[in-house]
Structure formats: structure tokens, C-alpha cells
Tab-separated table of C-alpha atoms and ligand atoms in Angstrom:
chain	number	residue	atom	x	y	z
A	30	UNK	CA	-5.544	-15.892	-11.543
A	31	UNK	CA	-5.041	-18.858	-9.247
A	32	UNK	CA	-7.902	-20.662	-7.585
A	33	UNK	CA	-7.292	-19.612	-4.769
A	34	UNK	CA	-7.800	-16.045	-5.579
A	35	UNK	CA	-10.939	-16.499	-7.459
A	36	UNK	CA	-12.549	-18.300	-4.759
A	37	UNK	CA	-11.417	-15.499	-2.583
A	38	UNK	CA	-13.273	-13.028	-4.739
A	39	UNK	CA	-16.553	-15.161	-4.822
A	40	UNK	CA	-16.448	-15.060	-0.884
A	41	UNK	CA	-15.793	-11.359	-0.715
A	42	UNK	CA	-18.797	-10.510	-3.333
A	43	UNK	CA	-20.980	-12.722	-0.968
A	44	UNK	CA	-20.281	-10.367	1.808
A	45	UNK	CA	-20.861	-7.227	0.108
A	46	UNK	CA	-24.379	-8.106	-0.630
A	47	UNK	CA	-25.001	-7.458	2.891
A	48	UNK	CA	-22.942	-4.091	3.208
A	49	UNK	CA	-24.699	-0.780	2.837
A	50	UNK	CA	-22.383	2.339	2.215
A	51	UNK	CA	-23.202	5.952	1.450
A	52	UNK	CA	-20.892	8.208	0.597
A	53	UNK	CA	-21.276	12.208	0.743
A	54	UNK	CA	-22.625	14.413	-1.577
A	55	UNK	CA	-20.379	14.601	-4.848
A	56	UNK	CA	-20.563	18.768	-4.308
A	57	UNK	CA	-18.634	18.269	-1.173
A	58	UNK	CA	-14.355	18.178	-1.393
A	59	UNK	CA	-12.365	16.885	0.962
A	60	UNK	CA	-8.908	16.301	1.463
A	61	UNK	CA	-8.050	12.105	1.347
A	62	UNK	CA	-7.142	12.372	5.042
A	63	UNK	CA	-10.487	13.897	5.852
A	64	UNK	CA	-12.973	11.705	3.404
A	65	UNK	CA	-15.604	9.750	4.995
A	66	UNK	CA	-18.458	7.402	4.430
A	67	UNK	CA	-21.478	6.339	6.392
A	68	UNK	CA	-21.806	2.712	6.631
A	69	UNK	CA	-24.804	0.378	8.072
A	70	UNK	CA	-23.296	-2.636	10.019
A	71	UNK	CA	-25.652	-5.096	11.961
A	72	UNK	CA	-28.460	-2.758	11.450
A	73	UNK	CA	-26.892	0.494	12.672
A	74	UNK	CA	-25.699	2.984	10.617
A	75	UNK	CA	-22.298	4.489	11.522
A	76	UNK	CA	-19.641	7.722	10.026
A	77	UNK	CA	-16.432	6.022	9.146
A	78	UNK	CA	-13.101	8.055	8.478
A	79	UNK	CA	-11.415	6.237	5.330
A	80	UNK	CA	-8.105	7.043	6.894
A	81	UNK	CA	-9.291	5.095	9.921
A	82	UNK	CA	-8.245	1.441	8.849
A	83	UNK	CA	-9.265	-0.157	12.599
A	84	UNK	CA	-12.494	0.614	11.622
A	85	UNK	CA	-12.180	-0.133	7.853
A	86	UNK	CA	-10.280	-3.750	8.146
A	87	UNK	CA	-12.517	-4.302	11.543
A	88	UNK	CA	-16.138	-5.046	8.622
A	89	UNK	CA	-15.411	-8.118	7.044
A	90	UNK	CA	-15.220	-7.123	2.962
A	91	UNK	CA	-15.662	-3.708	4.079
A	92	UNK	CA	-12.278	-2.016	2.676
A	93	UNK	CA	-12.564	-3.944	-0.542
A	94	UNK	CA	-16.096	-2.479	-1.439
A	95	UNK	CA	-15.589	0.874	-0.380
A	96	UNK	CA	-12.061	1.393	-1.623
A	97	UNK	CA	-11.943	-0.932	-4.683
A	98	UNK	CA	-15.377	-1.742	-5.831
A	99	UNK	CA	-16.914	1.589	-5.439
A	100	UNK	CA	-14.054	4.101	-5.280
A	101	UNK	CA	-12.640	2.053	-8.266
A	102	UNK	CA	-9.172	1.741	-6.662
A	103	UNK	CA	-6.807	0.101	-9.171
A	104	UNK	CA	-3.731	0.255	-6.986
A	105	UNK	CA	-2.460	-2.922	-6.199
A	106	UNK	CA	-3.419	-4.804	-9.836
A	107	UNK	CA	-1.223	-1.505	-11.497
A	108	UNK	CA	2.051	-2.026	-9.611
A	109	UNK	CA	2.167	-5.933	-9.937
A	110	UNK	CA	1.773	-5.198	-13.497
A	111	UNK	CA	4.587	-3.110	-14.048
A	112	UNK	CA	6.568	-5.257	-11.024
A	113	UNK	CA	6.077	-8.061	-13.352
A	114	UNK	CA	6.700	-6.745	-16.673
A	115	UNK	CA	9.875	-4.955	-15.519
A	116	UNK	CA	11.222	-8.402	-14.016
A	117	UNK	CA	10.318	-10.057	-17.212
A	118	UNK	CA	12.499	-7.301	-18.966
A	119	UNK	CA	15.176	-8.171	-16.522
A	120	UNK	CA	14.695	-11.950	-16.573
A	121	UNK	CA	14.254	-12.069	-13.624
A	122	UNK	CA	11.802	-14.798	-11.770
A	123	UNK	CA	9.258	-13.731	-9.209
A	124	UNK	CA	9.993	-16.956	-7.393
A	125	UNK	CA	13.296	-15.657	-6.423
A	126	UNK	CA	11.818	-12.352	-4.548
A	127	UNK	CA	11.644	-12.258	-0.729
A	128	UNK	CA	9.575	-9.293	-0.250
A	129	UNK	CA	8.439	-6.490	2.235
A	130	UNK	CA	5.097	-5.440	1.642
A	131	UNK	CA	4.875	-2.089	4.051
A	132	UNK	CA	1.335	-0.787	4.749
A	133	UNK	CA	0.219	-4.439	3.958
A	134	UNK	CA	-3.093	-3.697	5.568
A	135	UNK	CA	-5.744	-6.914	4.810
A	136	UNK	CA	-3.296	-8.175	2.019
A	137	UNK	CA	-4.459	-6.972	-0.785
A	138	UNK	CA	-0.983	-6.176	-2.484
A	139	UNK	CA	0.552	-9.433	-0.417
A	140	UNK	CA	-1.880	-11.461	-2.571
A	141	UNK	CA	-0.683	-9.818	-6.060
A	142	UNK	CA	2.384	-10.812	-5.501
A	143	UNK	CA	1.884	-14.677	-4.565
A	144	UNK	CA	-0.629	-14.428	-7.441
A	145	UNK	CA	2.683	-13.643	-9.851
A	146	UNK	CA	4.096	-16.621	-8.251
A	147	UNK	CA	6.779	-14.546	-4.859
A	148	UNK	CA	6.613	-17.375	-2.556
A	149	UNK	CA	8.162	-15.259	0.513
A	150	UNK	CA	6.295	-12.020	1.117
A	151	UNK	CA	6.434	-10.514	4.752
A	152	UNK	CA	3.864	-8.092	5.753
A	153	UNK	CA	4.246	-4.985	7.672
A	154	UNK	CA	1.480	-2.785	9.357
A	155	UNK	CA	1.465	-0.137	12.351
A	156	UNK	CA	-1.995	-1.532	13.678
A	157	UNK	CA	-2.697	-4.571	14.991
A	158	UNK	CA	-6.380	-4.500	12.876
A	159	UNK	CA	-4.478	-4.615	9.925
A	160	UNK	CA	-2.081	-7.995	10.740
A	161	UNK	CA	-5.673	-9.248	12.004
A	162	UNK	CA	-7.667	-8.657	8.762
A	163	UNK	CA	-4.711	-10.183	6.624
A	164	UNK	CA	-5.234	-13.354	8.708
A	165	UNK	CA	-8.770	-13.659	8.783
A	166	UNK	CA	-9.107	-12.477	4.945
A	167	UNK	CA	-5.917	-13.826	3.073
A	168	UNK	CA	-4.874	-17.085	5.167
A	169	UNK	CA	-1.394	-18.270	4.385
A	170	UNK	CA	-0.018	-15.026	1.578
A	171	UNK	CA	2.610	-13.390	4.514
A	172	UNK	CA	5.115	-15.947	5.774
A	173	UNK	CA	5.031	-13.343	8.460
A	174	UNK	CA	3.160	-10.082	9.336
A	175	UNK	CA	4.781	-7.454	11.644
A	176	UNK	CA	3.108	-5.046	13.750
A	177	UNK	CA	5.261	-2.368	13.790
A	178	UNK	CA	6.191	1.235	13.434
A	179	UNK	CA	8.817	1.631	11.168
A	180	UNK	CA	9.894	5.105	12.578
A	181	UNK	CA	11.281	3.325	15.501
A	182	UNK	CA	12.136	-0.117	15.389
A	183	UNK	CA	12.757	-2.155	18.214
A	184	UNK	CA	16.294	-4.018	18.240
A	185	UNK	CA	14.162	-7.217	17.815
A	186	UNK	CA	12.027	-6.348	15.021
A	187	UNK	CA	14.855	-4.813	12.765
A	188	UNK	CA	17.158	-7.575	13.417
A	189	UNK	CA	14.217	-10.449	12.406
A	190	UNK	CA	13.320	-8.135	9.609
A	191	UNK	CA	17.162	-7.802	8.546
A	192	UNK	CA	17.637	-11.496	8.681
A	193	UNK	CA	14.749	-12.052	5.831
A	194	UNK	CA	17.336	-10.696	3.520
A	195	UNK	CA	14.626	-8.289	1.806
A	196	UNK	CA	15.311	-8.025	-1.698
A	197	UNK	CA	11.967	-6.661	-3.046
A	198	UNK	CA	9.708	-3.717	-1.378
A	199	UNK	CA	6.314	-2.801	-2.164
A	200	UNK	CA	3.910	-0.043	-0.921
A	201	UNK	CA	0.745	0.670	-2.244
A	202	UNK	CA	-1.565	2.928	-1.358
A	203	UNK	CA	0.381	3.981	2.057
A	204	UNK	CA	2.285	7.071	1.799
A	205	UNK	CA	2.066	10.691	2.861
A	206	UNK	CA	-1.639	11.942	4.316
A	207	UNK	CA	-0.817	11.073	7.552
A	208	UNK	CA	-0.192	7.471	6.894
A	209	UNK	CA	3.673	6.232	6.414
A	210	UNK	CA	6.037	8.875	6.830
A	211	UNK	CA	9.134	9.417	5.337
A	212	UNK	CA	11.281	7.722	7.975
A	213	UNK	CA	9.137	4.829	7.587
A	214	UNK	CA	9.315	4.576	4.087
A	215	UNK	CA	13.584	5.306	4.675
A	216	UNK	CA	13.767	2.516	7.217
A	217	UNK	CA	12.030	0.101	5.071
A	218	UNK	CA	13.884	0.744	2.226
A	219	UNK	CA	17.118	0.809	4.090
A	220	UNK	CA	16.019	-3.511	5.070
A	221	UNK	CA	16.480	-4.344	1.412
A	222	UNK	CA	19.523	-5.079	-0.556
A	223	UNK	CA	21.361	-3.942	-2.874
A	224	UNK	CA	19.852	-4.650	-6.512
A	225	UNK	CA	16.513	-5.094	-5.033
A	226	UNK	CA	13.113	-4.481	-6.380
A	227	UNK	CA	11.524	-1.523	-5.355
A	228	UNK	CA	7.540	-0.754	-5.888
A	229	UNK	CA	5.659	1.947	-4.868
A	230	UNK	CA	2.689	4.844	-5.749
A	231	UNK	CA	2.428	8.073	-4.457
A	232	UNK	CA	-0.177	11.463	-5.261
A	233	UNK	CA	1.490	12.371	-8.642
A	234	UNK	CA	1.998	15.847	-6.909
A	235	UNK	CA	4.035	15.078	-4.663
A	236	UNK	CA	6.400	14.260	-7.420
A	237	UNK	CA	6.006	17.846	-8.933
A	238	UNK	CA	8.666	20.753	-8.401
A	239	UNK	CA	6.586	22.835	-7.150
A	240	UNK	CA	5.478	20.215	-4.288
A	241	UNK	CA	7.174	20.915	-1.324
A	242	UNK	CA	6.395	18.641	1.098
A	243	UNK	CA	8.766	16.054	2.682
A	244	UNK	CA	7.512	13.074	0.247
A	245	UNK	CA	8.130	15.379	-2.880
A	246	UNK	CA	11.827	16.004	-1.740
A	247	UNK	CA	12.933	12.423	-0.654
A	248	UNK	CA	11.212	10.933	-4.006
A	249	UNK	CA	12.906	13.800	-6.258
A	250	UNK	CA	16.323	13.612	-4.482
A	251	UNK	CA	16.595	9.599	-4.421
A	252	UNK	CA	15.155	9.659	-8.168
A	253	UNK	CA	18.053	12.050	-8.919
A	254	UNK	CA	20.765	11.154	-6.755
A	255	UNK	CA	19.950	7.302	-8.501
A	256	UNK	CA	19.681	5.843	-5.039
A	257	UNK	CA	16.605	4.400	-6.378
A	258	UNK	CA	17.488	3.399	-10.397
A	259	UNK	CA	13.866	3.909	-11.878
A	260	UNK	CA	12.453	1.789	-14.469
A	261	UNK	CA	9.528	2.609	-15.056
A	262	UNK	CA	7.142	5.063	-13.757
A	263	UNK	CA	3.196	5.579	-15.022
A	264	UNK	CA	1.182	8.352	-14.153
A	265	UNK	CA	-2.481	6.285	-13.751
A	266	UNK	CA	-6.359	6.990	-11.739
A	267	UNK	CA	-5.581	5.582	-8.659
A	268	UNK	CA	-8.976	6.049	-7.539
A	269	UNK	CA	-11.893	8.455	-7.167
A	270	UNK	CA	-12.117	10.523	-4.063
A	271	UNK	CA	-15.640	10.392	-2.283
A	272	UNK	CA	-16.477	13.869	-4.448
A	273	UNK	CA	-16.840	11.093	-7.163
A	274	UNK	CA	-12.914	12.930	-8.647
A	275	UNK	CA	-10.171	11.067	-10.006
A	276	UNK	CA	-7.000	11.069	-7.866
A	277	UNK	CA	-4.004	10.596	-9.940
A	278	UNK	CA	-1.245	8.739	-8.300
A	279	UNK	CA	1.975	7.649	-10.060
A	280	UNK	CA	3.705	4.300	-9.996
A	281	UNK	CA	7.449	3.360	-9.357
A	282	UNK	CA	9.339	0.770	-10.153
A	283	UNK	CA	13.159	1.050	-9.701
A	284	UNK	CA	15.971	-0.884	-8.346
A	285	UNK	CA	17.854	0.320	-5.064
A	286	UNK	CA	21.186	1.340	-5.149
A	287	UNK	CA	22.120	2.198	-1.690
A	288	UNK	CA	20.514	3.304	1.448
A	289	UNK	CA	18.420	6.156	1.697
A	290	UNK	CA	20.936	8.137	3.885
A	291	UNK	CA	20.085	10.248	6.690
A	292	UNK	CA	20.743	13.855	5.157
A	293	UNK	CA	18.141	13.486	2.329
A	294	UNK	CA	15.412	13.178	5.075
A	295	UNK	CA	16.486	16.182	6.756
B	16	SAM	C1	-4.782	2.459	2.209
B	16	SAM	S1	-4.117	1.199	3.221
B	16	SAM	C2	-3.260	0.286	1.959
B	16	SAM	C3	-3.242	-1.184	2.247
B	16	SAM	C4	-2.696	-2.024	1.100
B	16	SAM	N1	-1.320	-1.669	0.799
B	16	SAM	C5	-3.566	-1.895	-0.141
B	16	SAM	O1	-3.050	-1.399	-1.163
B	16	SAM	O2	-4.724	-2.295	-0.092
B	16	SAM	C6	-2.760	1.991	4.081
B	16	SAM	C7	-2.127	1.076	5.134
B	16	SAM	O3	-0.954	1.733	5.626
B	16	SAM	C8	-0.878	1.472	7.007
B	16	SAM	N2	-0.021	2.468	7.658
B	16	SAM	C9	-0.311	3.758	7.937
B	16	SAM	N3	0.727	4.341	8.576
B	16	SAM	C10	1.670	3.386	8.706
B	16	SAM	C11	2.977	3.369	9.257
B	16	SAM	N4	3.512	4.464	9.830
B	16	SAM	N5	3.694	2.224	9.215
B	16	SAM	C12	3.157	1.108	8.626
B	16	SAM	N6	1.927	1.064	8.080
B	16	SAM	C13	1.189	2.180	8.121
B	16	SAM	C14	-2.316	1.551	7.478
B	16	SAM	O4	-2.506	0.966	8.756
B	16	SAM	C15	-3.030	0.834	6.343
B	16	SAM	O5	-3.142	-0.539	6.605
């Protein structure tokens, strides 16, 4: 762990002595888009949607003591340990990634990877809140941090993303439940080159056979199809939901092979 990071870690504990969170009763179930938490901030208590990450990133340390302290997320710590130990397999030198980091929300995943020594990571977020909690909580890991919405990219932003040369992709934490769609995850994919590193989780369900929903069929058919060459992929606890459950994610690390063409999303 650099210094950096660990005196990044002492500030955040500092503000979490302040935070006070409650979550539901454990008896009550609710689907990860619907889970929420009641939080007291400058003396008022308020309901906060987990899903809703304006409100989340908007609480300094708020996000990282809900979702990772208390909910025991392990996300972002799982994936750059298989990133790494699959480029060390490879030979290959984190130094020489340029990566995308989609759904980079505060940074948390952004400052894995400078932590394994990328020194060009580019973040990407739909809401501004996001882009503005990276900045105010991680200073300096995204060379760049784009507010966009990969389902339709402007001519500007795909042709500054393109010229990055992308050869590395993460996304943690950031697919299906209403957050980044399959498109999304397509056009994102579709920025990095040939050979490149792909890393990602996703609800281990959604890989099943029996899963039908659009996630389950892109993952399956690009797995199968070897548009995505997998490496490695490790069924883990991503977290536990607010009913105190473990929700089982599973984590992918693969190299591209082409693009993700347009039929497989239909
Ligand atoms: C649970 S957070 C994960 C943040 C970070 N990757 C981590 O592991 O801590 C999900 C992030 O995905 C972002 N997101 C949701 N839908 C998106 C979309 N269509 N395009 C880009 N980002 C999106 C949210 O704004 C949020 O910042």
C-alpha cells in the first residue's frame, strides 16, 4: 500500500466517526435496486436509496462506510487481485496499462489500480456527483474523468475517449439493477483494443443458464463466442445486502478479442 493510500484511509476513518447510519431490519428483503438506509447528516436524519449515488458520493466518507465498512463490500480489492495476478502470469507490467475505469464513481477501483502501479487510468461516470466525489476524495488517480452516458456518446466524447488508446477496462460494482446497461458496458468495451485487459463483476446469476436477462445473455454469448478470452473467473461475497445476506457476485478477468458486435445485444 502506498502512502498515499494509507493516509487516505486515516482521513476517511476520521470522517466516519461522525457518520450515523441505520440500516433496516435484517427480517426485511429487498431487491439491491430497492435497499435503503437512514442516515443522520448535520443533525438530521434522512432515508437514502443505495442505488442513489448523488446522494451517496454527495456525504463526504459516506459510500465507503456504508458500502465497504459496514456492508463488507470486497469488490474493488478482489478484481485488482486477480487483474494483477493474471498480468503477472502474462508478464505483463501494470505500468504499461492505459485504462477505462466505467462506473468509476468516487474512485475507489481508480485507486486500486494506481496502487498496483497503472499510471494512466481514465474515469467514466453518468453523474456529475460521481466525477465530483473522485476529485474531492482521490485527488490526482484519473488523468481524466468523463461525465458521460455511454449509451449515447457524443462525437466528442467517443473520439477523446478513442484517442486514449484504451487497452485495459474495469467495472466494479456497476452492472445490471438499473445501473450500466448492456449498451454501456458494449460501447465501453468496444473503446479498447485488441489484446486488452478486461475486468469486471457481475450477480453470479446473471451468469447462470437459467438467467435470462440481457446481462446473462451478452456475458454467456461473448464468454462463448471468445470475444472476451477469460482467464480467470472467481465466484466470491461481494457484499451483504441490508437484510444482513451475502450477495455473491463473480469476477472476470479475460482479454478482448474483438468488438462486442451489435447482434449479440439484440
Ligand atoms: C456501486 S457504484 C460503483 C463505483 C465504483 N466502481 C466502486 O466499485 O466503488 C456504481 C457506479 O456506476 C455508475 N453508473 C450507473 N449507471 C451508469 C451508466 N449508465 N454509465 C456510467 N456509469 C453508471 C453510478 O453513477 C455509480 O457511480
Amino acid at each position: 500500500m502506498t502512502v498515499a493510500t494509507s493516509t487516505r484511509i486515516e482521513q476517511r476513518s476520521a470522517l466516519h466517526d461522525d457518520l450515523r447510519i441505520a440500516l433496516p431490519p435484517a427480517d426485511l428483503s429487498f431487491t439491491q435496486d430497492e435497499e435503503w438506509c437512514v442516515v443522520r447528516v448535520n443533525g438530521e436524519w434522512r432515508e437514502i436509496r443505495l442505488h442513489d449515488y448523488d446522494e451517496l458520493f454527495s456525504v463526504p466518507g459516506l459510500y465507503e462506510h456504508l458500502i465497504y465498512d459496514i456492508l463488507k463490500c470486497d469488490s474493488p480489492a478482489r478484481i485488482r487481485k486477480l487483474l494483477e495476478a493474471e498480468l503477472a502470469a502474462s508478464g505483463t507490467q501494470a505500468g504499461t496499462l492505459r485504462a477505462l475505469d466505467l462506473g468509476a464513481g468516487n474512485g475507489m477501483v481508480g485507486e486500486e489500480l494506481a496502487d498496483m502501479g497503472v499510471e494512466f487510468i481514465v474515469g467514466a461516470d453518468i453523474i456529475e456527483a460521481a466525477a465530483d466525489a473522485a476529485q474531492r476524495d482521490r485527488p490526482g488517480i484519473y488523468a481524466n474523468y468523463h461525465v458521460v452516458d455511454m449509451t449515447q456518446l457524443n462525437q466528442t466524447d467517443r473520439r477523446e475517449l478513442a484517442g486514449y488508446r484504451f487497452n485495459c477496462l474495469t467495472c466494479v460494482a456497476a452492472l445490471g439493477f438499473g445501473d450500466i446497461p448492456t449498451e454501456a458496458f458494449a460501447n465501453a468495451y468496444n473503446l479498447i483494443e485488441p489484446g486488452g485487459w478486461i475486468a469486471f463483476n457481475i450477480k453470479s446469476s446473471f451468469l447462470s443458464q437459467n438467467d435470462s436477462s440481457e446481462f446473462a445473455k451478452l456475458i454467456q454469448s461473448v464468454m462463448v463466442d471468445k470475444t472476451l478470452d477469460v482467464r480467470k473467473t472467481q465466484r466470491y461475497q461481494h457484499r451483504v445486502g441490508t437484510n444482513r445476506q451475502p450477495i455473491q457476485y463473480t469476477a472476470i478477468v479475460g482479454n478482448k478479442r474483438r468488438d462486442i458486435r451489435e447482434e449479440t445485444l439484440t
